Structures are given as structure tokens and as C-alpha cells.
């Protein structure tokens, strides 16, 4: 799945996330398209530590419910779920709606969710597995903080995937990434 959230009207994000879950459910349940698919790779410009580590909408509530540790100013701090490597050099403004949309997708893969038969994975999660292969491969941590390098690695995975889903025009920024993936898969 390639989902560019940048420039998507925030009022569309919840609907877009629910629609993505519905589309994935239909495709993965299909006996031909979804046959032998067990993992769903998410390539997105939303910055997170790892889908496996993040939970809920990403904002921790405090006394006034705004997540910033202050009791009454109404501001929200950056979500812990978003404190990862920057995935886009141009996507700078994140809102609670972005966090909530990712939470909808993430929750669909949890026990009892519409997609609980599949595992949601991403580059950040796979890179966390690096210590298990330490000594066998060498990864430059500074290099992995580069959004361009992360984009290349995501593209290598999705080009080789069994099925590719890109965002619709109402739910995703028009992207050369998706166009290049579609061309490479032909």
C-alpha cells in the first residue's frame, strides 16, 4: 500500500482510512488476488516509529485531554507514534486527523479487526529487526535517517509485492512514486 497523506484535506482522512480498510479487506479476501498474501506493507509519508510499537491514535491524554501535559491551553504536542524518521522532506504539518487515520488502519489489523488475519508491516518495523542479524549485514544508521533512502527501500519492496494499492485522488497526494511503481510492475 502506498498512501501519501500530504495535502489530503484533513476532513477526508477518516473516510479515506476506512475506505482503505474496506478495499484491502475485499482484495485480501478474494481467492485469486489475496491468495497466499499474509503481510501488508505500508509505504507512507506519515512519520512513525513503527506500526508494531505505535498504538491507538497516537496522542496521550492529559487532564484536559489535549495530550500536551498542560491543563488548559488546548495545544497538542507531537504524537509519540510520530516520533520517528521523517518520511518526507515536504510533509511538515501533522494533525490529530492524520494520527486518527493511521490508527484506523492500524486497528483493522489488531485482533477482532477487519484485517486481523494479516500482518501490517513497514520499513521502520523491519529495520528494528536489524539487531537479530547484526554481524551479518552492515547498516549505516545515519543513512537510514534520509527520507530519500527510505523512499527507495519502500519502493523496492512494493515493486516486488504480489499486489499494489495506491491512494485515490481524493485520499492521496498525486505521486510519481506510485506512477513509477505501476510502470515497474508492468
XYZ file of C-alpha atoms in Angstrom:
186
model
C 0.000 0.000 0.000
C 1.298 3.442 -0.895
C -0.544 6.233 0.913
C 0.703 9.832 0.594
C -1.266 11.823 3.155
C 0.337 15.181 2.406
C -2.157 17.723 1.022
C -5.154 15.448 1.619
C -7.897 17.572 3.195
C -7.962 16.547 6.851
C -11.736 16.139 6.750
C -11.217 13.298 4.213
C -8.703 11.312 6.251
C -11.076 9.251 8.434
C -13.185 8.301 5.423
C -10.043 7.529 3.420
C -8.682 5.248 6.138
C -11.991 3.389 6.430
C -12.160 3.073 2.636
C -8.617 1.713 2.505
C -9.510 -0.912 5.115
C -12.576 -1.858 3.056
C -10.603 -2.089 -0.205
C -7.873 -4.167 1.441
C -10.450 -6.460 3.023
C -12.123 -7.072 -0.333
C -8.839 -7.720 -2.117
C -7.297 -9.901 0.568
C -10.450 -12.000 0.967
C -10.524 -12.602 -2.804
C -9.423 -16.189 -3.523
C -7.324 -15.133 -6.516
C -5.948 -11.691 -5.651
C -5.389 -12.406 -1.969
C -4.135 -15.954 -2.316
C -1.024 -16.510 -0.181
C -0.861 -12.859 0.922
C -0.073 -12.755 4.637
C 1.588 -9.346 5.038
C 0.580 -5.835 4.032
C 3.431 -3.365 3.564
C 2.583 0.285 4.228
C 4.700 2.865 2.416
C 3.530 6.278 3.593
C 4.781 9.780 4.255
C 3.357 9.669 7.795
C 6.327 9.568 10.199
C 6.096 6.910 12.853
C 8.470 4.844 14.878
C 6.921 1.539 13.941
C 3.454 0.235 13.293
C 4.191 -2.570 15.730
C 5.134 -0.150 18.526
C 2.522 2.534 17.993
C -0.950 2.082 19.374
C -4.200 3.979 19.307
C -4.466 7.389 17.737
C -1.035 8.353 18.979
C -1.957 11.149 21.361
C -1.671 10.549 25.074
C -4.387 12.314 27.001
C -3.679 14.573 29.944
C -6.063 16.336 32.361
C -7.675 18.494 29.687
C -7.398 15.815 27.012
C -5.136 17.653 24.614
C -2.042 15.496 25.061
C 0.493 18.200 25.884
C 0.830 17.816 29.648
C -0.657 21.267 30.242
C -4.083 21.538 31.821
C -5.808 24.176 29.727
C -4.068 25.647 26.700
C -5.704 23.361 24.121
C -2.481 22.668 22.176
C -1.321 19.192 21.226
C 2.253 18.045 21.262
C 3.725 15.760 18.647
C 2.398 12.256 18.976
C 4.764 9.587 20.326
C 3.637 7.452 17.387
C 5.080 10.095 15.039
C 8.476 10.473 16.648
C 10.331 8.512 14.016
C 12.377 9.214 10.955
C 10.945 11.887 8.700
C 9.467 10.102 5.699
C 9.006 13.175 3.522
C 11.034 16.341 3.178
C 7.912 18.330 2.257
C 5.222 16.973 4.619
C 5.599 19.148 7.718
C 2.155 19.735 9.268
C 0.575 16.775 11.041
C -2.784 16.940 12.757
C -4.764 14.705 15.092
C -6.732 13.669 11.993
C -3.554 12.211 10.469
C -2.916 10.267 13.676
C -6.508 9.063 13.797
C -6.427 7.896 10.167
C -3.312 5.819 10.814
C -4.961 4.473 13.982
C -7.989 3.307 11.947
C -5.689 1.411 9.610
C -3.551 0.001 12.412
C -6.579 -1.095 14.459
C -8.013 -3.016 11.496
C -5.029 -5.394 11.790
C -5.481 -5.943 15.539
C -7.347 -8.976 16.944
C -11.025 -8.551 16.156
C -10.323 -6.046 13.373
C -11.448 -6.461 9.760
C -7.899 -7.368 8.694
C -6.739 -9.362 11.716
C -5.816 -12.354 9.523
C -2.966 -10.304 8.019
C 0.067 -8.526 9.424
C 0.703 -4.828 8.768
C 4.379 -4.081 8.290
C 6.541 -1.156 7.299
C 10.153 -0.185 6.810
C 10.576 1.064 10.379
C 9.407 -2.247 11.810
C 11.666 -4.256 9.542
C 14.673 -2.086 10.379
C 14.020 -2.719 14.081
C 14.704 -6.383 13.384
C 18.265 -5.463 12.398
C 19.864 -6.452 15.759
C 18.863 -10.062 15.061
C 21.110 -10.140 12.012
C 23.876 -7.994 13.488
C 27.265 -9.015 12.256
C 25.885 -10.478 9.027
C 24.988 -7.188 7.371
C 26.122 -3.635 7.932
C 23.579 -0.815 8.010
C 24.593 2.824 8.332
C 22.088 4.295 10.804
C 22.667 7.858 9.547
C 21.920 6.758 6.004
C 18.610 5.278 7.141
C 17.526 8.655 8.529
C 17.477 10.041 4.983
C 13.904 10.231 3.636
C 15.172 9.565 0.101
C 16.876 6.333 1.139
C 13.747 5.241 2.989
C 11.684 6.014 -0.117
C 13.981 3.896 -2.287
C 13.774 0.975 0.142
C 9.974 1.250 0.306
C 9.814 1.343 -3.496
C 11.989 -1.774 -3.820
C 9.558 -3.663 -1.607
C 6.323 -2.504 -3.244
C 7.600 -3.066 -6.789
C 8.143 -6.733 -5.888
C 4.903 -7.153 -3.947
C 2.185 -9.546 -5.024
C -0.466 -6.792 -5.046
C -0.090 -2.995 -5.110
C -2.640 -0.468 -3.846
C -2.153 3.275 -4.317
C -4.334 6.025 -2.923
C -7.256 7.512 -4.826
C -7.123 11.157 -5.894
C -9.420 12.218 -3.018
C -7.331 10.362 -0.446
C -3.731 10.640 -1.536
C -1.322 13.167 -2.949
C -0.622 12.527 -6.627
C 2.751 10.854 -6.551
C 5.480 9.985 -9.004
C 6.311 7.135 -6.585
C 3.025 5.344 -7.341
C 3.332 6.012 -11.066
C 6.868 4.580 -11.088
C 5.759 1.512 -9.130
C 2.899 0.848 -11.550
C 5.263 1.215 -14.538
C 7.881 -1.086 -12.978
C 5.248 -3.749 -12.252
C 4.061 -3.928 -15.892
